[in-house]
Amino acid sequence: MSSHTGLSEGDYGVLDRLVLNGDGSLRQQELADSMDWDKSRLSHHLTRMEKRRLVARNPLDTDRGVQVIITSAGKSALDQARPVVAKAIRQYFLEQLTDQDMESITRMAERTKTGSSTRPRLPFKD
């Protein structure tokens, strides 16, 4: 992806989450949680992204948190990367599926949407 878009997978993940989960901004801790990254890893990554002007960080007035905001350059980079990512998903995943695979995925999606199943539900263990 990097050679076609200039964004690493991590860059894309950050920018995509800022737009989809936060309407352009998220608290840094929420962003770290959504990516399953520790605070240190995200902080270092955001520093590199700030240097490239893809994101900005602002301290929150109410507490010790930090708000991460996508910049216009970050939004532009994301918009340019999305078709490349979509093409890769089609090429390397969707086009590899058989008709039987698609039928199975469709049945599973329908089952999760309706909440019905022919198998008994197993209790979750803590």
mmCIF file of C-alpha atoms in Angstrom, residues 8-69:
data_model
loop_
_atom_site.group_PDB
_atom_site.id
_atom_site.type_symbol
_atom_site.label_atom_id
_atom_site.label_comp_id
_atom_site.label_asym_id
_atom_site.label_seq_id
_atom_site.Cartn_x
_atom_site.Cartn_y
_atom_site.Cartn_z
ATOM 1 C CA SER A 8 1.622 2.767 5.756
ATOM 2 C CA GLU A 9 -1.038 0.353 6.973
ATOM 3 C CA GLY A 10 -0.799 2.052 10.374
ATOM 4 C CA ASP A 11 -1.275 5.494 8.825
ATOM 5 C CA TYR A 12 -4.334 4.271 6.944
ATOM 6 C CA GLY A 13 -5.733 2.646 10.088
ATOM 7 C CA VAL A 14 -5.353 5.849 12.107
ATOM 8 C CA LEU A 15 -6.850 8.105 9.440
ATOM 9 C CA ASP A 16 -9.696 5.708 8.662
ATOM 10 C CA ARG A 17 -10.666 5.398 12.332
ATOM 11 C CA LEU A 18 -10.546 9.148 12.858
ATOM 12 C CA VAL A 19 -13.060 9.617 10.053
ATOM 13 C CA LEU A 20 -15.299 6.580 10.585
ATOM 14 C CA ASN A 21 -15.305 6.363 14.390
ATOM 15 C CA GLY A 22 -14.802 9.966 15.365
ATOM 16 C CA ASP A 23 -16.056 12.210 12.576
ATOM 17 C CA GLY A 24 -12.500 13.508 12.131
ATOM 18 C CA SER A 25 -11.211 13.362 15.689
ATOM 19 C CA LEU A 26 -10.882 10.971 18.611
ATOM 20 C CA ARG A 27 -9.295 10.965 22.029
ATOM 21 C CA GLN A 28 -5.866 9.404 21.740
ATOM 22 C CA GLN A 29 -6.796 6.631 24.192
ATOM 23 C CA GLU A 30 -9.941 5.749 22.206
ATOM 24 C CA LEU A 31 -7.845 5.588 19.052
ATOM 25 C CA ALA A 32 -5.271 3.334 20.748
ATOM 26 C CA ASP A 33 -8.042 1.042 22.014
ATOM 27 C CA SER A 34 -9.709 0.831 18.592
ATOM 28 C CA MET A 35 -6.408 -0.183 16.989
ATOM 29 C CA ASP A 36 -5.401 -2.500 19.841
ATOM 30 C CA TRP A 37 -2.127 -0.577 20.140
ATOM 31 C CA ASP A 38 -0.480 0.439 23.400
ATOM 32 C CA LYS A 39 -0.239 4.150 24.172
ATOM 33 C CA SER A 40 3.484 4.332 23.497
ATOM 34 C CA ARG A 41 3.259 2.741 20.052
ATOM 35 C CA LEU A 42 0.425 5.053 19.024
ATOM 36 C CA SER A 43 2.168 8.112 20.421
ATOM 37 C CA HIS A 44 5.326 7.423 18.412
ATOM 38 C CA HIS A 45 3.298 6.729 15.294
ATOM 39 C CA LEU A 46 1.287 9.935 15.705
ATOM 40 C CA THR A 47 4.508 11.918 16.112
ATOM 41 C CA ARG A 48 5.643 10.668 12.701
ATOM 42 C CA MET A 49 2.218 11.440 11.212
ATOM 43 C CA GLU A 50 2.274 14.954 12.721
ATOM 44 C CA LYS A 51 5.626 15.622 11.064
ATOM 45 C CA ARG A 52 3.978 14.738 7.740
ATOM 46 C CA ARG A 53 0.988 16.962 8.680
ATOM 47 C CA LEU A 54 -1.535 14.126 8.428
ATOM 48 C CA VAL A 55 -2.838 14.633 11.985
ATOM 49 C CA ALA A 56 -2.681 17.171 14.780
ATOM 50 C CA ARG A 57 -2.880 16.583 18.525
ATOM 51 C CA ASN A 58 -4.481 19.010 20.953
ATOM 52 C CA PRO A 59 -4.594 18.684 24.731
ATOM 53 C CA LEU A 60 -8.100 18.544 26.166
ATOM 54 C CA ASP A 61 -9.030 21.307 28.587
ATOM 55 C CA THR A 62 -11.163 19.086 30.809
ATOM 56 C CA ASP A 63 -8.565 16.460 31.701
ATOM 57 C CA ARG A 64 -5.161 15.097 30.807
ATOM 58 C CA GLY A 65 -6.386 13.551 27.555
ATOM 59 C CA VAL A 66 -5.317 14.404 24.037
ATOM 60 C CA GLN A 67 -7.549 14.842 21.010
ATOM 61 C CA VAL A 68 -6.207 13.519 17.689
ATOM 62 C CA ILE A 69 -7.558 15.390 14.666
#
